[in-house]
Short mmCIF file of C-alpha atoms in Angstrom, two decimals:
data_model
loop_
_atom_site.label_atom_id
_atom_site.label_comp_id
_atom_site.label_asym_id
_atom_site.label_seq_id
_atom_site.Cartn_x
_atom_site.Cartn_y
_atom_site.Cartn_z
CA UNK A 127 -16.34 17.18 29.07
CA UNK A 128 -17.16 15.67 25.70
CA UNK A 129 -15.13 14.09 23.00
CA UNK A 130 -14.67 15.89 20.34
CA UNK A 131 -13.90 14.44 16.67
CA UNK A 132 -10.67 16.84 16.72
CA UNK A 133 -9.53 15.64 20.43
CA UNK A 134 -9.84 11.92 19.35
CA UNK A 135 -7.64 12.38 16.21
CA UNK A 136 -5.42 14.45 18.60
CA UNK A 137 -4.95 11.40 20.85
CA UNK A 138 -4.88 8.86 18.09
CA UNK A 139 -2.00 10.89 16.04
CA UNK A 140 -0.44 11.49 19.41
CA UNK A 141 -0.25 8.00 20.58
CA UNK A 142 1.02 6.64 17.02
CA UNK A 143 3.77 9.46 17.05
CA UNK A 144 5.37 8.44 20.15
CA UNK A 145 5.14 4.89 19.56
CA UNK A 146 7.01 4.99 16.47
CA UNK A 147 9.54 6.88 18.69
CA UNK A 148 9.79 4.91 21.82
CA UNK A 149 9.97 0.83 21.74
CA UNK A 150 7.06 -0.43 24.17
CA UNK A 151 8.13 -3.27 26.32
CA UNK A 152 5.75 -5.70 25.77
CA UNK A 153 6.72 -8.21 28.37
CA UNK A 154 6.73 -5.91 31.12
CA UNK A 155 5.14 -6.21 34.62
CA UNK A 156 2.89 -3.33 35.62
CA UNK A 157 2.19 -0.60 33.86
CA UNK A 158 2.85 0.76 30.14
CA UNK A 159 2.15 4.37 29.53
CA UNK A 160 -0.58 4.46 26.51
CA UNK A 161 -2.99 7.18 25.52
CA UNK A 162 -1.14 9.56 27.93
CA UNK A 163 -2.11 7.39 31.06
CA UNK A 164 -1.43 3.91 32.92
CA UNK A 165 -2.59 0.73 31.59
CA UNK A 166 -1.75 -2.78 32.90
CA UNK A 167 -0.96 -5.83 31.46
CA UNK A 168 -3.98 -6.87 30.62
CA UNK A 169 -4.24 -4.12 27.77
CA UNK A 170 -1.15 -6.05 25.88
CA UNK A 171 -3.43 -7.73 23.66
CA UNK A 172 -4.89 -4.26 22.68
CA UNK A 173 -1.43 -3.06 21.67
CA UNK A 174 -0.56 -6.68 19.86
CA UNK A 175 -3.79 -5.99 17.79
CA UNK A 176 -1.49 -2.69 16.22
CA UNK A 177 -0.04 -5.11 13.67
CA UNK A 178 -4.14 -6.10 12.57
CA UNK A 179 -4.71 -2.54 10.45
CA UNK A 180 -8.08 -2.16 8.96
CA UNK A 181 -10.50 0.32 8.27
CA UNK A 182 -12.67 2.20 10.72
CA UNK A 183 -15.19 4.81 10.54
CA UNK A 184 -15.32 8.31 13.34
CA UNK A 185 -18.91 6.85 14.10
CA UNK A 186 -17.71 3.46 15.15
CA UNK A 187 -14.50 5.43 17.37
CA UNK A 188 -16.82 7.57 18.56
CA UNK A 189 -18.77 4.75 20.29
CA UNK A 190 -15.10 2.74 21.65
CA UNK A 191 -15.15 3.12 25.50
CA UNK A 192 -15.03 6.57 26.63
CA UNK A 193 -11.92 8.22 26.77
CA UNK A 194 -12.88 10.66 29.30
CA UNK A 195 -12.44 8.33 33.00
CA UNK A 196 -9.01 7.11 33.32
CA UNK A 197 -10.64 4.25 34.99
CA UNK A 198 -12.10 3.57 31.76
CA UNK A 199 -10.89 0.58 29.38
CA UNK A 200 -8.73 2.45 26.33
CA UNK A 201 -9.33 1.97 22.60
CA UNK A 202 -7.53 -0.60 21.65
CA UNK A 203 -4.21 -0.38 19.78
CA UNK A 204 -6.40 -0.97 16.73
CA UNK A 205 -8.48 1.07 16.65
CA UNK A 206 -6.35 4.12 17.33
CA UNK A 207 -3.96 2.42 14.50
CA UNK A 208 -7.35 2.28 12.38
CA UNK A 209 -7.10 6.63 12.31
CA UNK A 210 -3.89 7.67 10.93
CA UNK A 211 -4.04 8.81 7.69
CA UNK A 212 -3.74 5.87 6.01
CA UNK A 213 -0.49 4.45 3.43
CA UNK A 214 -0.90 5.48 0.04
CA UNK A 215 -1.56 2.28 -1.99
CA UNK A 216 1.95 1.04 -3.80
CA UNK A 217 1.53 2.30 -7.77
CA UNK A 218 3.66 1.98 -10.74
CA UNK A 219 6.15 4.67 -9.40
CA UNK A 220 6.48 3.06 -5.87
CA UNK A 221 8.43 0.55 -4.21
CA UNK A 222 7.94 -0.72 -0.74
CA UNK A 223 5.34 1.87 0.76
CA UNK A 224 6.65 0.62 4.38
CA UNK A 225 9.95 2.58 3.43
CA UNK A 226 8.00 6.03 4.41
CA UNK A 227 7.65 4.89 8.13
CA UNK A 228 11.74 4.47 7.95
CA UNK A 229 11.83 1.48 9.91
CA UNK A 230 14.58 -0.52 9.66
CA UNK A 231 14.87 -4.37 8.85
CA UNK A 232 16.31 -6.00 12.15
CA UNK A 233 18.27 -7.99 9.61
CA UNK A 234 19.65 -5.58 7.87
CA UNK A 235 20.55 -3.64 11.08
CA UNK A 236 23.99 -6.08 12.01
CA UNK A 237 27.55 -4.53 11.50
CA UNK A 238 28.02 -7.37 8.41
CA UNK A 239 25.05 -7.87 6.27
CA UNK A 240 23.59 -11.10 5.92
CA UNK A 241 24.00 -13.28 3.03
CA UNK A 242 22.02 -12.43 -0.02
CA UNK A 243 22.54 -15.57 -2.33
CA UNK A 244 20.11 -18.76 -2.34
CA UNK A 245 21.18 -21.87 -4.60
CA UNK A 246 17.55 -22.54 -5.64
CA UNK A 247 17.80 -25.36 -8.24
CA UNK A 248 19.68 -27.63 -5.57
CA UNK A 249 17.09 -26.97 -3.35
CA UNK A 250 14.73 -29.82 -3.19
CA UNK A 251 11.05 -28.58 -4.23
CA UNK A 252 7.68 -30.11 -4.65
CA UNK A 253 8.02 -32.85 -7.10
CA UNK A 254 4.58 -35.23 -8.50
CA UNK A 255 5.89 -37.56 -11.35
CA UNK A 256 8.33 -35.69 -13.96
CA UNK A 257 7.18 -31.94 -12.94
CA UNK A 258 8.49 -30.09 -10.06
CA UNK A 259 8.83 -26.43 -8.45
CA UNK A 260 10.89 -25.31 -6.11
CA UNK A 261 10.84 -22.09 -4.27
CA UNK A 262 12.72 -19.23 -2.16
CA UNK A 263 10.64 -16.62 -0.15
CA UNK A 264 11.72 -15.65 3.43
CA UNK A 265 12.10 -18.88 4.83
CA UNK A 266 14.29 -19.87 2.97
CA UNK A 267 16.63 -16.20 1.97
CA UNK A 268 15.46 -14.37 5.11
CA UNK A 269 16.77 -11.03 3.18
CA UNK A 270 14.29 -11.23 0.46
CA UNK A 271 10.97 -9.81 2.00
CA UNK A 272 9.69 -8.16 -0.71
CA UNK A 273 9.88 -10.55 -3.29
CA UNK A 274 9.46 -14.32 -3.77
CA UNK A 275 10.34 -16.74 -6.61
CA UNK A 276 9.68 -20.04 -8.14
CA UNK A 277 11.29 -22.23 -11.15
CA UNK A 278 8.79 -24.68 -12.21
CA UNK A 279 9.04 -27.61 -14.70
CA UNK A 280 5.57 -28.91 -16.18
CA UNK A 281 6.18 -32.37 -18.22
CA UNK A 282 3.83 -32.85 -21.40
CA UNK A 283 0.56 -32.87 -20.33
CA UNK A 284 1.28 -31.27 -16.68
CA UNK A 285 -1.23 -28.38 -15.81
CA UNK A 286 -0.21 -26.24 -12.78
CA UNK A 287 -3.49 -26.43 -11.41
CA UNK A 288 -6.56 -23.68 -11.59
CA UNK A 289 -5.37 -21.06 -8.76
CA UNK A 290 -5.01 -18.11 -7.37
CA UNK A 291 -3.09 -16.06 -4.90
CA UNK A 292 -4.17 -13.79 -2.14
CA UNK A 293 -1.55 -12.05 -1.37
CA UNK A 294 0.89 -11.39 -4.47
CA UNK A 295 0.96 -10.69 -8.21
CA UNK A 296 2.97 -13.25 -10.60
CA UNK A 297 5.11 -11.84 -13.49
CA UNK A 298 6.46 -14.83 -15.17
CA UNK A 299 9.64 -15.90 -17.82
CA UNK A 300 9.82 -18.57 -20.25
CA UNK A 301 12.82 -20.02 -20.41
CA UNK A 302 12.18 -23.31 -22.14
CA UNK A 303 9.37 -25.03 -23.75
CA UNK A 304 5.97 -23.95 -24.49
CA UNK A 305 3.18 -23.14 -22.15
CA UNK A 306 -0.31 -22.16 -22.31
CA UNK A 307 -2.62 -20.39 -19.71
CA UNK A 308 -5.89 -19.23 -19.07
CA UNK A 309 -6.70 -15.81 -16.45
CA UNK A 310 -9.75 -14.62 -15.62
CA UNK A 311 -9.91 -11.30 -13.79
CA UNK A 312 -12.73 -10.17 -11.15
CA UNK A 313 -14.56 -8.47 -14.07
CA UNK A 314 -15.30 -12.02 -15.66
CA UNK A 315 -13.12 -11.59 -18.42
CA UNK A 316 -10.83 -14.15 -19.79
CA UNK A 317 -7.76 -14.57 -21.46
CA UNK A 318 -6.01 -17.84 -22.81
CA UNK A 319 -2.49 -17.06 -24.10
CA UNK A 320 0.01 -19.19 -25.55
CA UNK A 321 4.21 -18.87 -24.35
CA UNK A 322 7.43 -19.30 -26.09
CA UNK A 323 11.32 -18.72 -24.51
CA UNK A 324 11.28 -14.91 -23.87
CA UNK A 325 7.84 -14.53 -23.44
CA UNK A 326 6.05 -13.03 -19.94
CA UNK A 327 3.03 -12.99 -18.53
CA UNK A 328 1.97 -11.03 -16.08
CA UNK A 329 -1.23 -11.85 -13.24
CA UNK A 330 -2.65 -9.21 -10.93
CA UNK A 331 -3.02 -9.94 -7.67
CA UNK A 332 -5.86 -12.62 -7.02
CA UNK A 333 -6.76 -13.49 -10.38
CA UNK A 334 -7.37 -17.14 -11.01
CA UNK A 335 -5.06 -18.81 -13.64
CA UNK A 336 -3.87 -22.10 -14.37
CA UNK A 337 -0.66 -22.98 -16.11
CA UNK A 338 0.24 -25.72 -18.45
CA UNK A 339 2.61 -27.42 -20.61
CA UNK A 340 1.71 -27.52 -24.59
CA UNK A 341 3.31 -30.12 -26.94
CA UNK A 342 5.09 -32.84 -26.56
CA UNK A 343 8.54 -31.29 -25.06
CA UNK A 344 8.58 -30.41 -20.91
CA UNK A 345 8.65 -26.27 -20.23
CA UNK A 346 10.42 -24.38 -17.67
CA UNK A 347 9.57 -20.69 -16.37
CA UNK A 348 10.33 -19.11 -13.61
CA UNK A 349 7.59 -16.88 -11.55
CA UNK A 350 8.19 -14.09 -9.49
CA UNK A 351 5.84 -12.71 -7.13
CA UNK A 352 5.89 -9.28 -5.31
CA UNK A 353 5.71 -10.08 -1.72
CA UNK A 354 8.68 -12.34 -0.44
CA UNK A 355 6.62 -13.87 2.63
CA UNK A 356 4.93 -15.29 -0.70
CA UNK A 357 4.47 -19.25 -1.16
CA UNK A 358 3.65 -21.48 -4.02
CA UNK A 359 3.18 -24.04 -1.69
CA UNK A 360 0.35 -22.42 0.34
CA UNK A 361 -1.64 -21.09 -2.63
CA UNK A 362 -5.38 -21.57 -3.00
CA UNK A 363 -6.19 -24.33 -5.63
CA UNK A 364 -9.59 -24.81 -6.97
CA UNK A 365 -9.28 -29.03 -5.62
CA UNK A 366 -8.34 -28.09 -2.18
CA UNK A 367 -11.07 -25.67 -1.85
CA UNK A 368 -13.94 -28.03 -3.45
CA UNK A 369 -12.39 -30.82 -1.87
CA UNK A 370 -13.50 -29.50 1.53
CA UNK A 371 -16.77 -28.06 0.15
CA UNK A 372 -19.52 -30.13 1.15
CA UNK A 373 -21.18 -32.13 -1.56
CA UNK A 374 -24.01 -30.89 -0.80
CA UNK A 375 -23.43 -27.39 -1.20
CA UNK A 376 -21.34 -27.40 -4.08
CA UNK A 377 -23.83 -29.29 -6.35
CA UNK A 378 -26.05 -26.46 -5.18
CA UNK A 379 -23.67 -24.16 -5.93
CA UNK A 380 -23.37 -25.52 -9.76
CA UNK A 381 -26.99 -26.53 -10.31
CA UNK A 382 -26.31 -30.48 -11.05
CA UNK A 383 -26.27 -34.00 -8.88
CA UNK A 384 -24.73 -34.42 -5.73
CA UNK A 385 -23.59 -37.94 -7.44
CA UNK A 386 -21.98 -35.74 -10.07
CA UNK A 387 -19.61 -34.41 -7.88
CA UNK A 388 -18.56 -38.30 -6.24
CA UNK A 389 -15.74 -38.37 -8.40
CA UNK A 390 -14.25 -35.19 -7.84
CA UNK A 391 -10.24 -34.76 -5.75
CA UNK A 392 -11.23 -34.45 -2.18
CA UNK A 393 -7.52 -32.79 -1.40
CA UNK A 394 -5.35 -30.11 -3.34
CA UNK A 395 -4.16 -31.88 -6.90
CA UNK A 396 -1.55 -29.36 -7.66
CA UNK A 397 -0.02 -30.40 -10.89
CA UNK A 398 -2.68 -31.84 -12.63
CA UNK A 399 -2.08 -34.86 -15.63
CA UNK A 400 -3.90 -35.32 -18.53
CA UNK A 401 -3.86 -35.70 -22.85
CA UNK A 402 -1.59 -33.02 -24.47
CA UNK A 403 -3.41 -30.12 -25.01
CA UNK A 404 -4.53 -29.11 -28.21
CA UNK A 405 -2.54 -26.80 -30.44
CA UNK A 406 -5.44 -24.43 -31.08
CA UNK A 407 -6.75 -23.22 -28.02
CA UNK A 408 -10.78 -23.86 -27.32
CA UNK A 409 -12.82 -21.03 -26.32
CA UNK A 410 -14.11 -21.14 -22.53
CA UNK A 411 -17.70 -22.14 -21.67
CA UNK A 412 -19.14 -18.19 -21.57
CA UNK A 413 -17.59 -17.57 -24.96
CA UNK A 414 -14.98 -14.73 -26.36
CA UNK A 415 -14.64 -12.19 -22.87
CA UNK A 416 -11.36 -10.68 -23.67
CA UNK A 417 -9.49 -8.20 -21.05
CA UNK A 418 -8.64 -5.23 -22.13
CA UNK A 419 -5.44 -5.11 -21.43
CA UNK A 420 -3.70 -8.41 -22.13
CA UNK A 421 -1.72 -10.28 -19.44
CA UNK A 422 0.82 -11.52 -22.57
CA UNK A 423 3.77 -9.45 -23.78
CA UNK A 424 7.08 -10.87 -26.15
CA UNK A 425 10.24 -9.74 -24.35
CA UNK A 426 12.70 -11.42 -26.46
CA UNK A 427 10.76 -10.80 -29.59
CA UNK A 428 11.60 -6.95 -28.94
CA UNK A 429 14.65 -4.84 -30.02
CA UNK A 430 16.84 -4.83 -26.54
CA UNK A 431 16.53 -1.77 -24.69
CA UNK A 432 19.85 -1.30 -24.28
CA UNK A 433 22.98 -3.20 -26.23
CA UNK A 434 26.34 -1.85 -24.95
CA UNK A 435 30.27 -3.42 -25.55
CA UNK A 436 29.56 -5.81 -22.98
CA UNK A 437 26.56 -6.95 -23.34
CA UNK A 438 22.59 -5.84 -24.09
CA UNK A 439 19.41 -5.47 -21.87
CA UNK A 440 15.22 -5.89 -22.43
CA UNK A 441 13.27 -4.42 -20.39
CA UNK A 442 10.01 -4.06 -19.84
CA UNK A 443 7.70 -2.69 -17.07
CA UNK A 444 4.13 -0.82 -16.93
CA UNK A 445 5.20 1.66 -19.99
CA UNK A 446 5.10 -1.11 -22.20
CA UNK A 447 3.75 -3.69 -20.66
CA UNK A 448 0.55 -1.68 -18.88
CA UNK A 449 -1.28 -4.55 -16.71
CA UNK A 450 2.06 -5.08 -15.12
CA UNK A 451 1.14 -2.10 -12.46
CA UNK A 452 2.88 -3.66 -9.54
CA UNK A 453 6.13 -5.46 -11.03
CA UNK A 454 8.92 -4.82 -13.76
CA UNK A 455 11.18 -7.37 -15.56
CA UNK A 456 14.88 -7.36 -17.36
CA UNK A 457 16.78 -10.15 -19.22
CA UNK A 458 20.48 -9.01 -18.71
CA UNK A 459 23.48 -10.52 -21.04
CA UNK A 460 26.97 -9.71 -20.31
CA UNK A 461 29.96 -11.12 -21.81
CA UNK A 462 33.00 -12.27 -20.07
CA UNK A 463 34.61 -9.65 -17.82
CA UNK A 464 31.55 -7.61 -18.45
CA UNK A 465 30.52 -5.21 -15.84
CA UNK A 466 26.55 -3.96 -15.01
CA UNK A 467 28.42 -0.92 -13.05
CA UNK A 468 27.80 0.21 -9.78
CA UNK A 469 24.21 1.28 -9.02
CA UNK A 470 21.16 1.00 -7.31
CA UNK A 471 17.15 1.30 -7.37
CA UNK A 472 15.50 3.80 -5.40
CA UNK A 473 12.03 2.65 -5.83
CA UNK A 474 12.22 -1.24 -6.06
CA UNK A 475 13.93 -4.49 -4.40
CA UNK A 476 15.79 -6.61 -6.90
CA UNK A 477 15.60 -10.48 -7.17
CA UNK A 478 18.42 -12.14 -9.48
CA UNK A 479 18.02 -15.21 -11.20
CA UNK A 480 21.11 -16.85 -13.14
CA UNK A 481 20.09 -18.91 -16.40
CA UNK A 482 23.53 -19.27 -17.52
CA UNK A 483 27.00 -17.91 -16.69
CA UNK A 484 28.85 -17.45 -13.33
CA UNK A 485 29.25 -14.18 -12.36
CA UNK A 486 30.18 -11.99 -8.91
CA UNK A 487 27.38 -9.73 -7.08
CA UNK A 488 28.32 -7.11 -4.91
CA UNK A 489 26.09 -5.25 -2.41
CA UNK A 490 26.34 -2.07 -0.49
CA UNK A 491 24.78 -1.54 2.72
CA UNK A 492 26.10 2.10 4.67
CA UNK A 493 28.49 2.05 7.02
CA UNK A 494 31.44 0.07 5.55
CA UNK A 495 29.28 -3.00 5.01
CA UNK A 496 30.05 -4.78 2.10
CA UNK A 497 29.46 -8.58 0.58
CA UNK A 498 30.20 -10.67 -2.47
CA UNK A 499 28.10 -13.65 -3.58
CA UNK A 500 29.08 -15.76 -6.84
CA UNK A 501 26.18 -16.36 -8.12
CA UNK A 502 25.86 -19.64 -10.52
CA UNK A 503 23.09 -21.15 -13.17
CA UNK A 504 20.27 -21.67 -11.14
CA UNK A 505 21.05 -19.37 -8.18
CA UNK A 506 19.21 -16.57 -6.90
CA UNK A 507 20.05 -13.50 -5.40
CA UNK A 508 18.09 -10.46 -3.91
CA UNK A 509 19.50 -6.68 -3.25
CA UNK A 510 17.11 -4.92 -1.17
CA UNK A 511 15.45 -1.93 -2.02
CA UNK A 512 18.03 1.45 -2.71
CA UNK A 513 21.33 -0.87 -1.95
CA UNK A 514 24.02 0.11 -4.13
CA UNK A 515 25.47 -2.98 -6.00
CA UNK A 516 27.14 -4.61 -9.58
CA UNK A 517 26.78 -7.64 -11.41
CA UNK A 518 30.09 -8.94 -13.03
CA UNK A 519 30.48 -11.91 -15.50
CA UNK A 520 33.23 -13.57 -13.95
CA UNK A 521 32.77 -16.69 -16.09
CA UNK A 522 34.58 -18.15 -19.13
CA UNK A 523 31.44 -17.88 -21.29
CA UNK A 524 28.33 -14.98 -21.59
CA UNK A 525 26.13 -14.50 -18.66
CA UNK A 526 22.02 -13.86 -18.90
CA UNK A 527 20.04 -12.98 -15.84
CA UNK A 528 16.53 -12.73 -15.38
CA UNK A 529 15.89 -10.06 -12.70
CA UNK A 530 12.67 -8.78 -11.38
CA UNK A 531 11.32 -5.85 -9.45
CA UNK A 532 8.07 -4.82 -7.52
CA UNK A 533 7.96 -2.07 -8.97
CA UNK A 534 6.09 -1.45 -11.99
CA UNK A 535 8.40 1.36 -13.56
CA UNK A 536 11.93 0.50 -13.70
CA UNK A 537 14.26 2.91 -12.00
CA UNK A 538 18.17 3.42 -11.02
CA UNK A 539 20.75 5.25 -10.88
CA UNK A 540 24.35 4.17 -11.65
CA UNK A 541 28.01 5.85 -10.33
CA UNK A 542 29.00 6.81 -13.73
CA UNK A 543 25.68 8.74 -14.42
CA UNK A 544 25.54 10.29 -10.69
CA UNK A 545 29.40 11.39 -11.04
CA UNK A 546 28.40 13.12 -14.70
CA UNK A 547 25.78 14.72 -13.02
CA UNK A 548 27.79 16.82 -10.81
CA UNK A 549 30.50 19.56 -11.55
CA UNK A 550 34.15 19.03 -11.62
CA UNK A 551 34.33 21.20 -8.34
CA UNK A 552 31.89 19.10 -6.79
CA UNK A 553 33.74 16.37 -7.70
CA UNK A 554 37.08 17.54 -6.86
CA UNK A 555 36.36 18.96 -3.38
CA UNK A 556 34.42 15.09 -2.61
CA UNK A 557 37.28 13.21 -3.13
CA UNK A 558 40.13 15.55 -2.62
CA UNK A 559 41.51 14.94 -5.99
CA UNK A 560 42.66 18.26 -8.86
CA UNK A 561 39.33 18.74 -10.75
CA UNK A 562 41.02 18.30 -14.23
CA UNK A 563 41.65 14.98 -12.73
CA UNK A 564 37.60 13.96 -13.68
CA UNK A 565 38.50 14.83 -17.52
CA UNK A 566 39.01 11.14 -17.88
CA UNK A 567 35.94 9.41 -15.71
CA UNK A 568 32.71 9.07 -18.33
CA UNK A 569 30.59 11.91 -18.90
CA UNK A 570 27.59 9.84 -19.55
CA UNK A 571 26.66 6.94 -18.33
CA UNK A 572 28.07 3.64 -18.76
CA UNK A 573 25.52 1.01 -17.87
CA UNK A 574 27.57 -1.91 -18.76
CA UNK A 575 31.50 -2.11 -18.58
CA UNK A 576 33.18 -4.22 -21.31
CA UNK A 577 36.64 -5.60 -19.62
CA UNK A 578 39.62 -4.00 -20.17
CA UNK A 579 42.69 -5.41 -21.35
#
């Protein structure tokens, strides 16, 4: 009997079904049942390979051992993960595309949840004279998986060297100081901006950059990246790749001397010294190539989305901001006793990062679990994606956050908007409570909470 292309999508969407309903013991002596028949150990490798996903044509399944003779070697794993229909790609309306599968985060499977607070600015970083950056991805807040962050400091003269990064976009914040960077995207055009407090940039995925202090003050920003097994540290600089180049090659490569090159870093440079950079920017060695959409946009310089008794909100995300397809940005101020009320986001983790104040997180997770963190300047916290939480200034002064998303439209829903968007009967038969009791709850909704004397 032959193999049809039907009967090997049949097996393929049959064998991916009932793994995602029955755990496979990988450790196991004997036999595993795979592909509707026994295989022995020596096939574990084929169903390790599962986690490898890549693309793969009928033609080339077609020609995988035959399926027909049990006797016969199965496709492996792989492969028959290579033929479900495969993830749509995460847009500007999605989160975390691994959320249609429904599998759950061992971590946040526990009957407490895990702490969701990291004190990054007492970490201890990568530091080369007076310019430093510390980070938190996983390793270090093994909640935050889907998003990573970074302060940086660049003294006068500091460049963040020419990189780029495989495996995450970079939406940035200027908090102090002025910096100036160059991006050129796979199209070969390029873009040199210049950065003041409350400015954002924003870098796809892969495109090289560099990043560097301007004038004679030092600049801080923090970076956020949209993958939380993200590092800084393991980024791909233009010195540690040339470095290991040989000579030979890469004066081929660039058409000059090999005795040129003798002089060149032969490992990664990372922050790079040099003269202050000039106030007007110089134009790169192919001339004016300008993107066209620019990777610059002026937060602070904009009318707050949102200003409210306790405090105001900017925002910005792909509507406004339209390179930023992948990630979405807020500066949040709230006064003292100042509440951002009880919501969540349905399409996006959060990452929280304090530049002033003290204030109280809360965070939500089913079944009676439910944590506070007090979260301080310089600390960073991370609600995971569709959470319900609040933000509270619990301080003596105002409170700004910078939080970020990966997600490039912004999205939630808050308690006092869900409540006003039901029926008093609805609402009365819910909570067991007289339905002209809900006269006095808000009929819109409330965003931030001033405090209430």
């Amino acid at each position: 009997m032959k193999t049809c292309l039907s009967d090997n999508y049949f097996v393929a969407t049959t064998f991916l079904h009932t793994q995602s309903r029955r755990k496979i013991k990988q450790n196991r002596i004997g036999t595993t049942l795979a592909l509707g028949r026994p295989v022995n150990a020596a096939a574990a490798p084929f169903r390790a390979a599962m986690n490898q996903p890549t693309q793969l044509t009928w033609r080339e399944f077609s020609m995988s051992p035959s399926l027909e003779t049990p006797t016969a070697v199965p496709p492996s794993a792989r492969m028959i993960s290579r033929l479900a229909p495969p993830m749509p790609p995460r847009d500007a309306n999605g989160g975390d595309t691994s959320f249609m599968n429904n599998v759950p985060d061992p971590l946040l499977a526990d009957k407490e949840l895990p702490t969701f607070k990291f004190a990054l600015e007492r970490s201890v970083g990568k530091i080369i004279g007076n310019s430093e950056g510390k980070e938190v991805t996983v390793e270090e807040l093994p909640i935050s998986k889907g998003i990573a962050g970074v302060s940086m400091r660049l003294e006068p003269g500091a460049m963040r060297e020419m990189h780029w990064h495989a495996t995450a976009a970079e939406w940035a914040f200027v908090v102090e100081g002025r910096v100036r960077t160059t991006v050129i995207d796979p199209q070969g055009n390029s873009e040199t901006n210049d950065f003041e407090p409350g400015d954002v940039w924003f870098f796809p995925r892969g495109h090289g950059h560099m990043l560097e202090c301007l004038g004679n003050e030092p600049c801080h920003f923090v970076l956020i990246f949209d993958n939380g097994y993200f590092s800084e540290f393991g980024t791909f600089s233009v010195t540690d790749w040339l470095g290991h180049v040989p000579k030979a090659l890469l004066a081929k490569n660039l058409g000059v001397d090999e005795s040129q090159l003798a002089d060149y870093p032969t490992s990664e440079v990372y922050f790079a010294r040099g003269a202050v950079p000039p106030e007007v920017a110089q134009a790169p060695l192919h001339g004016t190539q300008q993107p066209p959409l620019t990777h610059k946009y002026r937060m602070l310089a904009e009318p707050p989305h949102g200003v409210f008794a306790g405090g105001q909100e900017w925002r910005v995300d792909s509507t406004n901001f339209p390179i930023s397809k992948t990630m979405a940005g807020v500066i949040l101020d709230l006064r003292p006793g100042a509440l951002r009320e009880l919501h969540w986001h349905p399409t996006a983790d959060e990452w929280q990062y304090v530049v002033e104040g003290k204030v109280s997180v809360t965070l939500f997770g089913s079944h009676g679990r439910f944590r506070t963190e007090i979260l301080e300047a310089g600390d960073v916290g991370y609600i995971p994606q569709g959470y319900g939480h609040s933000i509270e200034n619990i301080g003596d002064g105002d409170a700004r956050l910078l939080i970020g998303f990966n997600s490039g439209v912004y999205a939630s829903i808050g308690l006092s908007q869900w409540l006003a968007g039901n029926p008093k009967d609805v609402l009365a038969t819910n909570f067991s409570q007289p339905a002209d009791s809900f006269d006095d709850i808000p009929h819109e909704e409330v965003f931030v909470a001033a405090e209430t004397r």
